[in-house]
Amino acid sequence: MSEFAKLMAANDWYDVKDSFASISEAQVVSALKKSQQGGELSLDDFKALISPSAGPYLEHMAHLSQRLTQQRFGNTMQLFTPLYLSNMCSNVCTYCGFSMENKIRRTTLTMEQIEQEAQAIKAMGLDHILLVTGESERKVGVAYFEQALGILTKYFSHISMEVQPLKTEEYARLAKLGVESILVYQETYHRQKYAKYHLKGKKSDFDFRLETPERVGQAGINKVGIGCLLGLEDWRTDAFFVAAQLEFLEKKYWKMRYSLSFPRLRPCEGGGEINSPMSQRELVQLICAYRLFNHQVELSLSTRESAVFRDNMLKLGVTTMSAGSKTQPGGYANEDKSLEQFSIDDNRSVAQIASMITDKGYQVVWKDWQTGFTQF
Ligand code: SF4
């Protein structure tokens, strides 16, 4: 059992879940005071800030979150878009349109199609892409990624990946080709319920997934993004374990940078029940709490959320947004919606999102730091 898995085992899921009900307003006020005075927040403080008792303090939290984010990141917003390379998948996940048992059309982009997608994305002005695939070792393994990167690095200076968890040596191969960051979400930290949502395939190995950010760190990749799928299980408890994993990783892999995402479960082919619905207000609370807990972590908000919500969140802690997203392979050159992983809510173009950002007095960052600049 890994070090972090042991730490998790020491915090029983149901004990953590039940503890939220007994958090008092005094604990919330104490965490806010600490934050206001520039102090570092503990995991217990974070817990207080995402508890129901912190609900009435949302405005105060938002104000502090805005201030801290501006101090650390300035008035900037990074933009990126996902590039779906394949919807082949060897896993059965109950909440995902790409699940192996769903009867959808499957495709994997050829190198020629990848080049066409790259050109279409580049024409929108973007320089940062996130490569996304289903998890099919056979069809989209490291050799395929290496070939694709050979093309994509000609077009983009910042490439992130959200693909199946790989071995350390495989991440090292990708790092050599210029991959800057890896995103891997645990979905839920509830070990037993995880098995209920991940019925078949490699993804059903809870521990292999949990240890992935460590393998990314060992391979020398610059940044790792973690998170959970909000709506699967009690969102407060899952968010607590995300914060605990972030704290653990930052201590052990202090050279790495970190990002957090907060995807809420969306409708998709094959259904998927939302067991623990999270309101927009609660999502704001969570984002602000993450910022108060960790001043330097990047917070990324996707087009799963509505345009109005994203516009309102611009100044409240978020540092990165996706824009112009298509969630189907080949979606930028071809509009075929039948291949979508999930439907998105903010359908605006990259240009429209960029102008919303500048209208609000913020600057668009098209290009993130490259590893070369940070490894002196
Ligand atoms: S969540 Fe990922 S692994 Fe699971 S079915 Fe969807 S694409 Fe495959």
mmCIF file of C-alpha atoms and ligand atoms in Angstrom:
data_model
loop_
_atom_site.group_PDB
_atom_site.id
_atom_site.type_symbol
_atom_site.label_atom_id
_atom_site.label_comp_id
_atom_site.label_asym_id
_atom_site.label_seq_id
_atom_site.Cartn_x
_atom_site.Cartn_y
_atom_site.Cartn_z
ATOM 1 C CA MET A 1 0.000 0.000 0.000
ATOM 2 C CA SER A 2 1.389 3.407 -0.967
ATOM 3 C CA GLU A 3 2.146 6.088 1.597
ATOM 4 C CA PHE A 4 -0.863 8.145 0.545
ATOM 5 C CA ALA A 5 -3.164 5.101 0.528
ATOM 6 C CA LYS A 6 -2.079 4.510 4.149
ATOM 7 C CA LEU A 7 -2.862 8.120 5.001
ATOM 8 C CA MET A 8 -6.264 7.699 3.404
ATOM 9 C CA ALA A 9 -6.927 4.519 5.325
ATOM 10 C CA ALA A 10 -6.335 6.445 8.552
ATOM 11 C CA ASN A 11 -9.257 8.736 7.626
ATOM 12 C CA ASP A 12 -12.331 6.555 7.330
ATOM 13 C CA TRP A 13 -14.570 7.824 4.510
ATOM 14 C CA TYR A 14 -17.722 7.802 6.623
ATOM 15 C CA ASP A 15 -16.035 9.459 9.601
ATOM 16 C CA VAL A 16 -14.905 12.299 7.313
ATOM 17 C CA LYS A 17 -18.366 12.528 5.735
ATOM 18 C CA ASP A 18 -20.139 12.623 9.092
ATOM 19 C CA SER A 19 -17.723 15.168 10.525
ATOM 20 C CA PHE A 20 -18.989 17.936 8.217
ATOM 21 C CA ALA A 21 -22.294 18.087 10.085
ATOM 22 C CA SER A 22 -20.601 18.950 13.388
ATOM 23 C CA ILE A 23 -18.349 21.758 12.101
ATOM 24 C CA SER A 24 -19.338 25.008 13.819
ATOM 25 C CA GLU A 25 -19.432 28.563 12.488
ATOM 26 C CA ALA A 26 -16.664 29.367 14.985
ATOM 27 C CA GLN A 27 -14.357 26.942 13.138
ATOM 28 C CA VAL A 28 -15.224 28.640 9.847
ATOM 29 C CA VAL A 29 -14.537 32.083 11.288
ATOM 30 C CA SER A 30 -11.226 30.906 12.706
ATOM 31 C CA ALA A 31 -10.129 29.542 9.284
ATOM 32 C CA LEU A 32 -11.136 32.789 7.595
ATOM 33 C CA LYS A 33 -9.276 34.855 10.144
ATOM 34 C CA LYS A 34 -6.157 32.783 9.653
ATOM 35 C CA SER A 35 -6.413 33.246 5.891
ATOM 36 C CA GLN A 36 -6.961 36.988 6.223
ATOM 37 C CA GLN A 37 -3.828 37.270 8.360
ATOM 38 C CA GLY A 38 -1.783 35.441 5.712
ATOM 39 C CA GLY A 39 -1.535 32.190 7.648
ATOM 40 C CA GLU A 40 -1.397 28.730 6.105
ATOM 41 C CA LEU A 41 -4.583 26.736 6.386
ATOM 42 C CA SER A 42 -4.633 23.161 7.638
ATOM 43 C CA LEU A 43 -6.758 20.378 6.206
ATOM 44 C CA ASP A 44 -9.140 20.903 9.132
ATOM 45 C CA ASP A 45 -9.483 24.569 8.146
ATOM 46 C CA PHE A 46 -10.198 23.496 4.568
ATOM 47 C CA LYS A 47 -12.830 21.108 5.837
ATOM 48 C CA ALA A 48 -14.490 23.932 7.760
ATOM 49 C CA LEU A 49 -14.568 26.097 4.625
ATOM 50 C CA ILE A 50 -16.383 23.481 2.549
ATOM 51 C CA SER A 51 -18.793 22.572 5.349
ATOM 52 C CA PRO A 52 -22.448 23.662 5.327
ATOM 53 C CA SER A 53 -21.582 26.064 8.178
ATOM 54 C CA ALA A 54 -19.431 28.106 5.779
ATOM 55 C CA GLY A 55 -22.387 28.751 3.442
ATOM 56 C CA PRO A 56 -23.256 32.158 4.968
ATOM 57 C CA TYR A 57 -19.595 33.253 4.642
ATOM 58 C CA LEU A 58 -19.380 32.740 0.899
ATOM 59 C CA GLU A 59 -19.017 36.406 0.052
ATOM 60 C CA HIS A 60 -16.140 36.771 2.487
ATOM 61 C CA MET A 61 -14.474 33.658 1.076
ATOM 62 C CA ALA A 62 -14.893 34.928 -2.493
ATOM 63 C CA HIS A 63 -13.315 38.246 -1.563
ATOM 64 C CA LEU A 64 -10.270 36.562 0.017
ATOM 65 C CA SER A 65 -9.988 34.105 -2.867
ATOM 66 C CA GLN A 66 -9.997 36.925 -5.410
ATOM 67 C CA ARG A 67 -7.315 38.815 -3.515
ATOM 68 C CA LEU A 68 -5.034 35.802 -3.114
ATOM 69 C CA THR A 69 -5.414 34.799 -6.757
ATOM 70 C CA GLN A 70 -4.617 38.286 -8.011
ATOM 71 C CA GLN A 71 -1.567 38.477 -5.746
ATOM 72 C CA ARG A 72 -0.184 35.210 -7.080
ATOM 73 C CA PHE A 73 -1.366 35.174 -10.719
ATOM 74 C CA GLY A 74 -2.174 38.808 -11.534
ATOM 75 C CA ASN A 75 -5.207 39.624 -13.664
ATOM 76 C CA THR A 76 -4.659 36.759 -16.059
ATOM 77 C CA MET A 77 -6.496 33.736 -17.401
ATOM 78 C CA GLN A 78 -4.843 30.866 -19.238
ATOM 79 C CA LEU A 79 -6.824 29.361 -22.116
ATOM 80 C CA PHE A 80 -6.529 25.872 -23.567
ATOM 81 C CA THR A 81 -8.671 23.454 -25.501
ATOM 82 C CA PRO A 82 -8.968 19.669 -25.374
ATOM 83 C CA LEU A 83 -8.016 17.649 -28.440
ATOM 84 C CA TYR A 84 -9.734 14.260 -28.400
ATOM 85 C CA LEU A 85 -7.569 11.731 -30.230
ATOM 86 C CA SER A 86 -9.668 8.615 -29.716
ATOM 87 C CA ASN A 87 -12.889 7.410 -28.124
ATOM 88 C CA MET A 88 -11.763 3.778 -27.969
ATOM 89 C CA CYS A 89 -11.885 2.473 -24.418
ATOM 90 C CA SER A 90 -11.307 -0.888 -22.756
ATOM 91 C CA ASN A 91 -12.960 0.125 -19.495
ATOM 92 C CA VAL A 92 -16.521 0.069 -18.290
ATOM 93 C CA CYS A 93 -17.246 3.220 -16.279
ATOM 94 C CA THR A 94 -20.899 3.717 -15.444
ATOM 95 C CA TYR A 95 -20.872 7.498 -15.945
ATOM 96 C CA CYS A 96 -19.066 7.902 -19.271
ATOM 97 C CA GLY A 97 -20.188 7.990 -22.884
ATOM 98 C CA PHE A 98 -16.986 6.270 -24.046
ATOM 99 C CA SER A 99 -17.574 3.234 -21.799
ATOM 100 C CA MET A 100 -16.700 0.002 -23.659
ATOM 101 C CA GLU A 101 -20.233 -1.372 -23.465
ATOM 102 C CA ASN A 102 -21.867 1.714 -24.985
ATOM 103 C CA LYS A 103 -22.849 1.136 -28.576
ATOM 104 C CA ILE A 104 -21.313 4.244 -30.099
ATOM 105 C CA ARG A 105 -19.231 4.725 -33.200
ATOM 106 C CA ARG A 106 -15.535 4.403 -32.320
ATOM 107 C CA THR A 107 -12.692 6.187 -33.947
ATOM 108 C CA THR A 108 -9.020 6.943 -33.467
ATOM 109 C CA LEU A 109 -7.539 9.835 -35.368
ATOM 110 C CA THR A 110 -4.929 9.046 -37.981
ATOM 111 C CA MET A 111 -1.779 11.176 -38.071
ATOM 112 C CA GLU A 112 -3.262 13.038 -41.009
ATOM 113 C CA GLN A 113 -6.438 13.820 -39.055
ATOM 114 C CA ILE A 114 -4.358 14.929 -36.061
ATOM 115 C CA GLU A 115 -2.573 17.396 -38.282
ATOM 116 C CA GLN A 116 -5.925 18.738 -39.538
ATOM 117 C CA GLU A 117 -7.179 19.134 -35.969
ATOM 118 C CA ALA A 118 -3.950 20.891 -34.986
ATOM 119 C CA GLN A 119 -4.352 23.351 -37.842
ATOM 120 C CA ALA A 120 -8.003 24.042 -36.953
ATOM 121 C CA ILE A 121 -7.115 24.651 -33.285
ATOM 122 C CA LYS A 122 -4.097 26.775 -34.120
ATOM 123 C CA ALA A 123 -6.297 28.911 -36.375
ATOM 124 C CA MET A 124 -8.384 29.772 -33.278
ATOM 125 C CA GLY A 125 -5.268 31.311 -31.728
ATOM 126 C CA LEU A 126 -4.605 28.633 -29.102
ATOM 127 C CA ASP A 127 -1.136 27.508 -28.076
ATOM 128 C CA HIS A 128 -2.001 25.172 -25.188
ATOM 129 C CA ILE A 129 -3.802 21.890 -25.814
ATOM 130 C CA LEU A 130 -4.905 19.002 -23.672
ATOM 131 C CA LEU A 131 -4.722 15.627 -25.441
ATOM 132 C CA VAL A 132 -7.567 13.356 -24.382
ATOM 133 C CA THR A 133 -8.271 9.711 -25.171
ATOM 134 C CA GLY A 134 -10.348 6.871 -23.835
ATOM 135 C CA GLU A 135 -8.210 4.237 -22.158
ATOM 136 C CA SER A 136 -7.236 1.695 -24.773
ATOM 137 C CA GLU A 137 -3.672 0.537 -24.425
ATOM 138 C CA ARG A 138 -3.979 -1.513 -27.606
ATOM 139 C CA LYS A 139 -5.161 1.302 -29.897
ATOM 140 C CA VAL A 140 -3.740 4.362 -28.202
ATOM 141 C CA GLY A 141 -0.594 3.365 -26.369
ATOM 142 C CA VAL A 142 2.661 5.241 -25.857
ATOM 143 C CA ALA A 143 3.897 4.534 -29.400
ATOM 144 C CA TYR A 144 0.779 6.250 -30.789
ATOM 145 C CA PHE A 145 1.259 9.197 -28.427
ATOM 146 C CA GLU A 146 4.872 9.552 -29.507
ATOM 147 C CA GLN A 147 3.863 9.697 -33.148
ATOM 148 C CA ALA A 148 1.091 12.212 -32.410
ATOM 149 C CA LEU A 149 3.456 14.383 -30.346
ATOM 150 C CA GLY A 150 5.864 14.472 -33.272
ATOM 151 C CA ILE A 151 3.156 16.379 -35.157
ATOM 152 C CA LEU A 152 1.604 18.390 -32.350
ATOM 153 C CA THR A 153 4.815 19.854 -30.969
ATOM 154 C CA LYS A 154 5.237 21.638 -34.310
ATOM 155 C CA TYR A 155 2.048 23.585 -33.576
ATOM 156 C CA PHE A 156 1.788 24.007 -29.800
ATOM 157 C CA SER A 157 4.240 25.081 -27.143
ATOM 158 C CA HIS A 158 2.283 23.625 -24.225
ATOM 159 C CA ILE A 159 0.869 20.107 -24.319
ATOM 160 C CA SER A 160 -1.003 18.455 -21.459
ATOM 161 C CA MET A 161 -2.389 14.936 -21.522
ATOM 162 C CA GLU A 162 -5.388 13.200 -19.991
ATOM 163 C CA VAL A 163 -5.035 9.564 -21.016
ATOM 164 C CA GLN A 164 -4.785 6.171 -19.286
ATOM 165 C CA PRO A 165 -2.407 5.998 -16.298
ATOM 166 C CA LEU A 166 1.022 4.943 -17.503
ATOM 167 C CA LYS A 167 4.188 3.525 -15.990
ATOM 168 C CA THR A 168 6.951 5.846 -14.787
ATOM 169 C CA GLU A 169 9.239 4.987 -17.709
ATOM 170 C CA GLU A 170 6.412 5.709 -20.158
ATOM 171 C CA TYR A 171 5.847 9.129 -18.610
ATOM 172 C CA ALA A 172 9.584 9.742 -18.901
ATOM 173 C CA ARG A 173 9.358 9.025 -22.649
ATOM 174 C CA LEU A 174 6.537 11.563 -22.970
ATOM 175 C CA ALA A 175 8.437 14.127 -20.902
ATOM 176 C CA LYS A 176 11.347 13.868 -23.353
ATOM 177 C CA LEU A 177 8.968 14.743 -26.169
ATOM 178 C CA GLY A 178 7.849 17.896 -24.426
ATOM 179 C CA VAL A 179 4.695 16.905 -22.515
ATOM 180 C CA GLU A 180 4.306 19.536 -19.804
ATOM 181 C CA SER A 181 1.526 18.144 -17.657
ATOM 182 C CA ILE A 182 -0.564 15.080 -16.945
ATOM 183 C CA LEU A 183 -4.120 15.181 -15.656
ATOM 184 C CA VAL A 184 -5.445 12.183 -13.783
ATOM 185 C CA TYR A 185 -8.600 12.285 -11.717
ATOM 186 C CA GLN A 186 -9.338 9.713 -9.066
ATOM 187 C CA GLU A 187 -13.086 10.187 -9.736
ATOM 188 C CA THR A 188 -13.952 9.146 -6.177
ATOM 189 C CA TYR A 189 -11.723 8.368 -3.215
ATOM 190 C CA HIS A 190 -14.335 6.018 -1.802
ATOM 191 C CA ARG A 191 -12.522 2.710 -2.368
ATOM 192 C CA GLN A 192 -15.571 0.440 -2.220
ATOM 193 C CA LYS A 193 -17.859 2.690 -4.267
ATOM 194 C CA TYR A 194 -15.056 3.198 -6.806
ATOM 195 C CA ALA A 195 -15.446 -0.490 -7.656
ATOM 196 C CA LYS A 196 -19.164 0.064 -8.330
ATOM 197 C CA TYR A 197 -18.483 2.737 -10.951
ATOM 198 C CA HIS A 198 -15.501 1.077 -12.593
ATOM 199 C CA LEU A 199 -16.760 -2.327 -13.499
ATOM 200 C CA LYS A 200 -14.230 -3.644 -15.998
ATOM 201 C CA GLY A 201 -10.793 -2.889 -17.348
ATOM 202 C CA LYS A 202 -7.596 -1.461 -15.899
ATOM 203 C CA LYS A 203 -9.333 1.556 -14.447
ATOM 204 C CA SER A 204 -10.907 -0.711 -11.848
ATOM 205 C CA ASP A 205 -7.477 -0.827 -10.160
ATOM 206 C CA PHE A 206 -8.041 1.898 -7.548
ATOM 207 C CA ASP A 207 -4.473 1.902 -6.242
ATOM 208 C CA PHE A 208 -2.740 2.058 -9.622
ATOM 209 C CA ARG A 209 -4.759 5.172 -10.385
ATOM 210 C CA LEU A 210 -4.199 6.681 -6.942
ATOM 211 C CA GLU A 211 -0.427 6.307 -7.306
ATOM 212 C CA THR A 212 -0.343 7.849 -10.792
ATOM 213 C CA PRO A 213 0.533 11.421 -9.714
ATOM 214 C CA GLU A 214 3.564 9.969 -7.920
ATOM 215 C CA ARG A 215 4.755 8.173 -11.063
ATOM 216 C CA VAL A 216 4.315 11.454 -12.953
ATOM 217 C CA GLY A 217 6.489 13.191 -10.353
ATOM 218 C CA GLN A 218 9.121 10.453 -10.496
ATOM 219 C CA ALA A 219 9.263 10.773 -14.299
ATOM 220 C CA GLY A 220 10.131 14.461 -14.014
ATOM 221 C CA ILE A 221 7.017 15.856 -15.657
ATOM 222 C CA ASN A 222 6.495 19.494 -14.813
ATOM 223 C CA LYS A 223 2.904 19.505 -13.606
ATOM 224 C CA VAL A 224 0.156 17.147 -12.506
ATOM 225 C CA GLY A 225 -3.560 17.843 -12.308
ATOM 226 C CA ILE A 226 -5.766 15.973 -9.880
ATOM 227 C CA GLY A 227 -9.432 16.070 -8.905
ATOM 228 C CA CYS A 228 -12.577 14.022 -8.510
ATOM 229 C CA LEU A 229 -15.797 13.709 -10.463
ATOM 230 C CA LEU A 230 -18.214 15.773 -8.438
ATOM 231 C CA GLY A 231 -21.584 14.116 -8.164
ATOM 232 C CA LEU A 232 -20.485 10.494 -7.933
ATOM 233 C CA GLU A 233 -20.211 10.397 -4.137
ATOM 234 C CA ASP A 234 -20.474 12.956 -1.342
ATOM 235 C CA TRP A 235 -18.670 15.910 -2.910
ATOM 236 C CA ARG A 236 -17.362 17.330 0.372
ATOM 237 C CA THR A 237 -15.670 14.090 1.332
ATOM 238 C CA ASP A 238 -14.121 13.611 -2.109
ATOM 239 C CA ALA A 239 -12.958 17.244 -2.174
ATOM 240 C CA PHE A 240 -11.346 16.727 1.246
ATOM 241 C CA PHE A 241 -9.330 13.768 -0.083
ATOM 242 C CA VAL A 242 -8.278 15.772 -3.150
ATOM 243 C CA ALA A 243 -6.921 18.464 -0.811
ATOM 244 C CA ALA A 244 -5.204 15.802 1.311
ATOM 245 C CA GLN A 245 -3.564 14.289 -1.779
ATOM 246 C CA LEU A 246 -2.453 17.716 -2.970
ATOM 247 C CA GLU A 247 -0.864 18.428 0.417
ATOM 248 C CA PHE A 248 0.867 15.041 0.402
ATOM 249 C CA LEU A 249 2.194 15.424 -3.154
ATOM 250 C CA GLU A 250 3.445 18.965 -2.634
ATOM 251 C CA LYS A 251 5.575 17.849 0.295
ATOM 252 C CA LYS A 252 7.040 14.867 -1.521
ATOM 253 C CA TYR A 253 7.330 16.238 -5.074
ATOM 254 C CA TRP A 254 8.028 19.855 -4.298
ATOM 255 C CA LYS A 255 9.506 20.624 -7.684
ATOM 256 C CA MET A 256 6.289 19.758 -9.465
ATOM 257 C CA ARG A 257 3.472 22.231 -10.131
ATOM 258 C CA TYR A 258 -0.139 21.322 -9.469
ATOM 259 C CA SER A 259 -3.562 22.019 -10.837
ATOM 260 C CA LEU A 260 -7.023 21.106 -9.642
ATOM 261 C CA SER A 261 -10.208 20.684 -11.651
ATOM 262 C CA PHE A 262 -13.753 20.328 -10.417
ATOM 263 C CA PRO A 263 -15.755 18.532 -13.111
ATOM 264 C CA ARG A 264 -19.388 18.082 -12.206
ATOM 265 C CA LEU A 265 -21.044 15.000 -13.631
ATOM 266 C CA ARG A 266 -22.736 15.805 -16.961
ATOM 267 C CA PRO A 267 -25.354 13.953 -19.027
ATOM 268 C CA CYS A 268 -23.805 11.482 -21.479
ATOM 269 C CA GLU A 269 -24.575 8.469 -23.661
ATOM 270 C CA GLY A 270 -25.346 5.534 -21.340
ATOM 271 C CA GLY A 271 -26.641 7.687 -18.469
ATOM 272 C CA GLY A 272 -24.850 7.783 -15.114
ATOM 273 C CA GLU A 273 -26.641 8.781 -11.953
ATOM 274 C CA ILE A 274 -25.739 11.920 -10.022
ATOM 275 C CA ASN A 275 -25.762 10.612 -6.466
ATOM 276 C CA SER A 276 -24.483 13.698 -4.746
ATOM 277 C CA PRO A 277 -25.703 16.764 -6.653
ATOM 278 C CA MET A 278 -23.686 19.910 -6.128
ATOM 279 C CA SER A 279 -25.234 23.346 -6.640
ATOM 280 C CA GLN A 280 -23.427 26.196 -8.371
ATOM 281 C CA ARG A 281 -23.198 28.005 -5.062
ATOM 282 C CA GLU A 282 -21.476 24.975 -3.536
ATOM 283 C CA LEU A 283 -19.076 24.846 -6.467
ATOM 284 C CA VAL A 284 -18.144 28.488 -5.836
ATOM 285 C CA GLN A 285 -17.604 27.608 -2.176
ATOM 286 C CA LEU A 286 -15.323 24.720 -3.120
ATOM 287 C CA ILE A 287 -13.247 26.752 -5.588
ATOM 288 C CA CYS A 288 -12.740 29.558 -3.064
ATOM 289 C CA ALA A 289 -11.888 27.061 -0.326
ATOM 290 C CA TYR A 290 -9.212 25.449 -2.525
ATOM 291 C CA ARG A 291 -7.692 28.881 -3.150
ATOM 292 C CA LEU A 292 -7.655 29.794 0.539
ATOM 293 C CA PHE A 293 -6.099 26.413 1.309
ATOM 294 C CA ASN A 294 -3.444 26.598 -1.400
ATOM 295 C CA HIS A 295 -2.313 29.905 -2.884
ATOM 296 C CA GLN A 296 -0.200 28.611 -5.758
ATOM 297 C CA VAL A 297 -2.271 25.746 -7.153
ATOM 298 C CA GLU A 298 -3.798 26.358 -10.581
ATOM 299 C CA LEU A 299 -7.575 26.069 -10.597
ATOM 300 C CA SER A 300 -9.136 25.049 -13.891
ATOM 301 C CA LEU A 301 -12.767 25.490 -14.913
ATOM 302 C CA SER A 302 -14.038 23.716 -18.011
ATOM 303 C CA THR A 303 -16.788 24.331 -20.554
ATOM 304 C CA ARG A 304 -18.918 21.767 -18.688
ATOM 305 C CA GLU A 305 -20.091 24.837 -16.783
ATOM 306 C CA SER A 306 -22.313 27.530 -18.271
ATOM 307 C CA ALA A 307 -21.057 30.740 -19.860
ATOM 308 C CA VAL A 308 -22.689 32.883 -17.156
ATOM 309 C CA PHE A 309 -21.157 30.862 -14.351
ATOM 310 C CA ARG A 310 -17.696 30.917 -15.925
ATOM 311 C CA ASP A 311 -17.883 34.653 -16.495
ATOM 312 C CA ASN A 312 -18.761 35.180 -12.842
ATOM 313 C CA MET A 313 -15.955 32.901 -11.672
ATOM 314 C CA LEU A 314 -13.308 34.675 -13.702
ATOM 315 C CA LYS A 315 -12.140 36.811 -10.793
ATOM 316 C CA LEU A 316 -12.869 34.470 -7.918
ATOM 317 C CA GLY A 317 -9.943 32.059 -7.901
ATOM 318 C CA VAL A 318 -9.886 30.280 -11.239
ATOM 319 C CA THR A 319 -6.646 30.582 -13.238
ATOM 320 C CA THR A 320 -7.276 28.388 -16.276
ATOM 321 C CA MET A 321 -10.239 27.839 -18.579
ATOM 322 C CA SER A 322 -10.917 25.638 -21.549
ATOM 323 C CA ALA A 323 -12.398 27.379 -24.580
ATOM 324 C CA GLY A 324 -14.024 26.387 -27.850
ATOM 325 C CA SER A 325 -14.021 22.761 -26.644
ATOM 326 C CA LYS A 326 -15.158 19.762 -28.685
ATOM 327 C CA THR A 327 -15.375 16.474 -26.812
ATOM 328 C CA GLN A 328 -15.322 14.172 -29.837
ATOM 329 C CA PRO A 329 -12.309 12.997 -31.855
ATOM 330 C CA GLY A 330 -12.007 15.095 -34.983
ATOM 331 C CA GLY A 331 -14.484 17.648 -33.625
ATOM 332 C CA TYR A 332 -12.614 20.753 -34.747
ATOM 333 C CA ALA A 333 -12.471 19.775 -38.393
ATOM 334 C CA ASN A 334 -15.800 17.882 -38.377
ATOM 335 C CA GLU A 335 -18.928 18.624 -36.287
ATOM 336 C CA ASP A 336 -20.164 15.005 -35.805
ATOM 337 C CA LYS A 337 -21.778 15.124 -32.325
ATOM 338 C CA SER A 338 -22.463 11.372 -32.180
ATOM 339 C CA LEU A 339 -18.886 10.797 -30.998
ATOM 340 C CA GLU A 340 -19.080 13.158 -27.982
ATOM 341 C CA GLN A 341 -17.875 12.053 -24.533
ATOM 342 C CA PHE A 342 -20.272 14.439 -22.787
ATOM 343 C CA SER A 343 -22.176 17.574 -23.724
ATOM 344 C CA ILE A 344 -20.670 20.926 -22.888
ATOM 345 C CA ASP A 345 -22.484 24.002 -21.596
ATOM 346 C CA ASP A 346 -20.360 26.957 -22.651
ATOM 347 C CA ASN A 347 -20.506 26.775 -26.450
ATOM 348 C CA ARG A 348 -18.870 30.136 -27.180
ATOM 349 C CA SER A 349 -15.959 30.393 -29.563
ATOM 350 C CA VAL A 350 -12.402 30.991 -28.366
ATOM 351 C CA ALA A 351 -12.600 34.570 -29.696
ATOM 352 C CA GLN A 352 -15.816 35.248 -27.735
ATOM 353 C CA ILE A 353 -14.319 33.890 -24.515
ATOM 354 C CA ALA A 354 -11.100 35.845 -25.036
ATOM 355 C CA SER A 355 -13.025 39.066 -25.540
ATOM 356 C CA MET A 356 -15.144 38.419 -22.420
ATOM 357 C CA ILE A 357 -11.876 38.065 -20.475
ATOM 358 C CA THR A 358 -10.384 41.288 -21.805
ATOM 359 C CA ASP A 359 -13.682 43.157 -21.322
ATOM 360 C CA LYS A 360 -13.435 42.282 -17.643
ATOM 361 C CA GLY A 361 -9.965 43.816 -17.464
ATOM 362 C CA TYR A 362 -8.068 40.537 -17.513
ATOM 363 C CA GLN A 363 -5.304 39.430 -19.831
ATOM 364 C CA VAL A 364 -5.482 36.171 -21.787
ATOM 365 C CA VAL A 365 -2.468 33.918 -21.380
ATOM 366 C CA TRP A 366 -2.146 31.794 -24.504
ATOM 367 C CA LYS A 367 1.065 30.130 -23.501
ATOM 368 C CA ASP A 368 1.931 28.689 -20.092
ATOM 369 C CA TRP A 369 5.511 28.578 -18.770
ATOM 370 C CA GLN A 370 7.650 26.029 -20.528
ATOM 371 C CA THR A 371 9.770 23.608 -18.558
ATOM 372 C CA GLY A 372 12.916 25.051 -20.085
ATOM 373 C CA PHE A 373 12.279 28.355 -18.325
ATOM 374 C CA THR A 374 11.765 26.798 -14.915
ATOM 375 C CA GLN A 375 14.661 24.345 -14.740
ATOM 376 C CA PHE A 376 17.643 26.581 -14.208
HETATM 377 S S1 SF4 B 1 -14.082 7.587 -17.974
HETATM 378 FE FE1 SF4 B 1 -12.274 7.226 -19.206
HETATM 379 S S2 SF4 B 1 -11.798 5.089 -18.793
HETATM 380 FE FE2 SF4 B 1 -13.907 5.363 -18.173
HETATM 381 S S3 SF4 B 1 -15.104 4.794 -19.943
HETATM 382 FE FE3 SF4 B 1 -14.743 7.002 -20.045
HETATM 383 S S4 SF4 B 1 -12.947 7.228 -21.315
HETATM 384 FE FE4 SF4 B 1 -13.031 5.102 -20.646
#
